[in-house]
Short mmCIF file of C-alpha atoms in Angstrom, two decimals:
data_model
loop_
_atom_site.label_atom_id
_atom_site.label_comp_id
_atom_site.label_asym_id
_atom_site.label_seq_id
_atom_site.Cartn_x
_atom_site.Cartn_y
_atom_site.Cartn_z
CA ALA A 1 -11.88 5.27 8.93
CA GLU A 2 -9.64 7.07 6.49
CA LEU A 3 -8.10 5.90 3.22
CA SER A 4 -4.80 7.35 1.99
CA LEU A 5 -3.81 6.87 -1.66
CA PRO A 6 -0.45 8.59 -2.25
CA THR A 7 -0.04 7.15 -5.76
CA GLU A 8 -2.22 8.48 -8.56
CA ASN A 9 -3.83 6.55 -11.42
CA GLU A 10 -1.86 3.29 -11.29
CA GLN A 11 -3.74 0.53 -13.11
CA VAL A 12 -3.17 -3.09 -12.20
CA LEU A 13 -3.71 -5.86 -14.73
CA ALA A 14 -6.28 -7.92 -12.79
CA ASN A 15 -9.81 -9.23 -12.61
CA GLU A 16 -11.61 -6.09 -11.42
CA THR A 17 -14.29 -7.88 -9.39
CA ARG A 18 -11.82 -10.11 -7.57
CA LEU A 19 -9.39 -7.23 -6.95
CA GLU A 20 -12.23 -5.17 -5.48
CA GLN A 21 -13.18 -8.08 -3.24
CA MET A 22 -9.58 -8.35 -2.04
CA PHE A 23 -9.43 -4.66 -1.13
CA GLN A 24 -12.83 -4.79 0.58
CA ASN A 25 -11.76 -7.70 2.76
CA ILE A 26 -8.49 -6.07 3.83
CA PHE A 27 -10.21 -2.72 4.47
CA ARG A 28 -12.95 -4.45 6.48
CA ASN A 29 -10.35 -6.26 8.59
CA ALA A 30 -8.50 -3.01 9.25
CA ILE A 31 -11.69 -1.38 10.55
CA GLU A 32 -12.81 -4.43 12.56
CA HIS A 33 -9.43 -4.69 14.29
CA GLY A 34 -8.39 -1.02 14.30
CA GLY A 35 -11.67 0.75 14.91
CA ASP A 36 -13.38 3.62 13.14
CA SER A 37 -10.38 5.93 13.47
CA VAL A 38 -7.96 3.64 11.62
CA THR A 39 -6.12 4.99 8.59
CA VAL A 40 -5.42 2.60 5.71
CA THR A 41 -2.75 3.45 3.14
CA VAL A 42 -2.46 1.89 -0.32
CA ASP A 43 0.66 2.62 -2.33
CA THR A 44 2.88 1.06 -4.96
CA THR A 45 6.20 -0.74 -4.51
CA THR A 46 8.81 -1.60 -7.12
CA ASP A 47 7.01 -4.83 -8.05
CA GLY A 48 3.50 -4.43 -6.69
CA PHE A 49 1.64 -2.57 -3.98
CA TYR A 50 0.92 -2.64 -0.28
CA ILE A 51 -2.03 -2.05 1.98
CA ALA A 52 -1.10 -0.90 5.48
CA ASP A 53 -2.94 0.45 8.48
CA ASP A 54 -2.18 2.14 11.77
CA GLY A 55 -4.30 -0.22 13.86
CA ALA A 56 -3.26 -2.86 16.39
CA GLY A 57 -1.43 -5.00 13.85
CA ILE A 58 -1.06 -8.76 13.67
CA PRO A 59 1.26 -10.39 16.21
CA ALA A 60 4.36 -11.84 14.53
CA ASN A 61 3.59 -15.35 15.79
CA GLU A 62 0.09 -15.20 14.23
CA ARG A 63 0.99 -13.93 10.76
CA SER A 64 1.50 -17.37 9.25
CA ASN A 65 -2.06 -18.34 10.26
CA VAL A 66 -4.12 -15.39 8.99
CA PHE A 67 -4.84 -16.92 5.57
CA LYS A 68 -6.11 -20.22 6.99
CA THR A 69 -9.85 -20.80 6.54
CA GLY A 70 -11.70 -20.25 9.81
CA TYR A 71 -8.80 -18.50 11.56
CA SER A 72 -9.72 -15.26 13.30
CA LEU A 73 -8.20 -13.13 16.04
CA ASN A 74 -11.67 -11.96 17.08
CA GLU A 75 -15.26 -13.04 16.50
CA GLY A 76 -14.96 -12.99 12.68
CA THR A 77 -15.73 -15.82 10.29
CA GLY A 78 -12.10 -16.34 9.35
CA ILE A 79 -12.74 -16.33 5.60
CA GLY A 80 -11.92 -12.72 4.63
CA LEU A 81 -8.16 -13.14 4.43
CA THR A 82 -8.56 -16.63 2.95
CA ILE A 83 -10.33 -14.94 0.04
CA VAL A 84 -7.50 -12.39 -0.15
CA GLN A 85 -5.01 -15.26 -0.50
CA GLN A 86 -7.19 -16.86 -3.20
CA VAL A 87 -7.30 -13.62 -5.22
CA VAL A 88 -3.52 -13.23 -4.95
CA THR A 89 -2.98 -16.85 -6.05
CA GLU A 90 -5.44 -16.51 -8.97
CA HIS A 91 -3.34 -13.63 -10.32
CA ASP A 92 0.01 -15.41 -9.82
CA TRP A 93 1.01 -12.78 -7.28
CA ASN A 94 2.59 -13.26 -3.86
CA ILE A 95 1.57 -11.77 -0.53
CA HIS A 96 3.54 -11.10 2.62
CA VAL A 97 2.09 -10.05 5.97
CA GLY A 98 4.17 -7.75 8.12
CA GLU A 99 4.04 -4.68 10.30
CA SER A 100 3.40 -1.17 9.03
CA PRO A 101 5.68 1.69 10.10
CA LYS A 102 2.90 2.78 12.49
CA GLY A 103 2.61 -0.66 14.12
CA GLY A 104 -0.46 -1.86 12.24
CA ALA A 105 -0.81 -4.61 9.65
CA ARG A 106 0.89 -4.43 6.27
CA PHE A 107 -0.02 -6.67 3.33
CA GLU A 108 2.53 -6.45 0.54
CA ILE A 109 1.47 -7.91 -2.81
CA THR A 110 4.31 -8.58 -5.27
CA ASP A 111 4.80 -9.81 -8.85
CA VAL A 112 2.01 -7.47 -10.00
CA GLU A 113 1.77 -6.28 -13.59
CA TYR A 114 0.72 -2.68 -14.19
CA ILE A 115 -0.99 -1.36 -17.31
CA THR A 116 1.19 1.29 -18.91
#
C-alpha cells in the first residue's frame, strides 16, 4: 500500500494516541478492502482533513452503517470504524463518509483545530 501526504507539517490539536488509533483503523480498512496496491491520501480541507483511498469504496446505501459496532462488509470484527467514530466524537469533530475522486472511500473530518 502507498500513503500520499500532499500537505506538509500540519499539526492537529488532538490526543496523539487516539488520533494515531483513528488513522491506523482507517488505513487498515483501506488495505483490507482495497488490497496491497491501494493508495491512501491524507490532506487538509478548509475546516479539517480527509482520508481517501482508491480502493473499492463503500456503497452509498451502506455508508450510514459503517460506524455501527459489529458492522462489517467482509469478515472483519466491525469495531475499527466504531473506534474512529468514538475518536471523532471525543474531539468534538464531525465525520462524513463519501466517495473519493478515484471511486474509493473518503472520510472527511471537520471542525478540527490546527496548531499554528
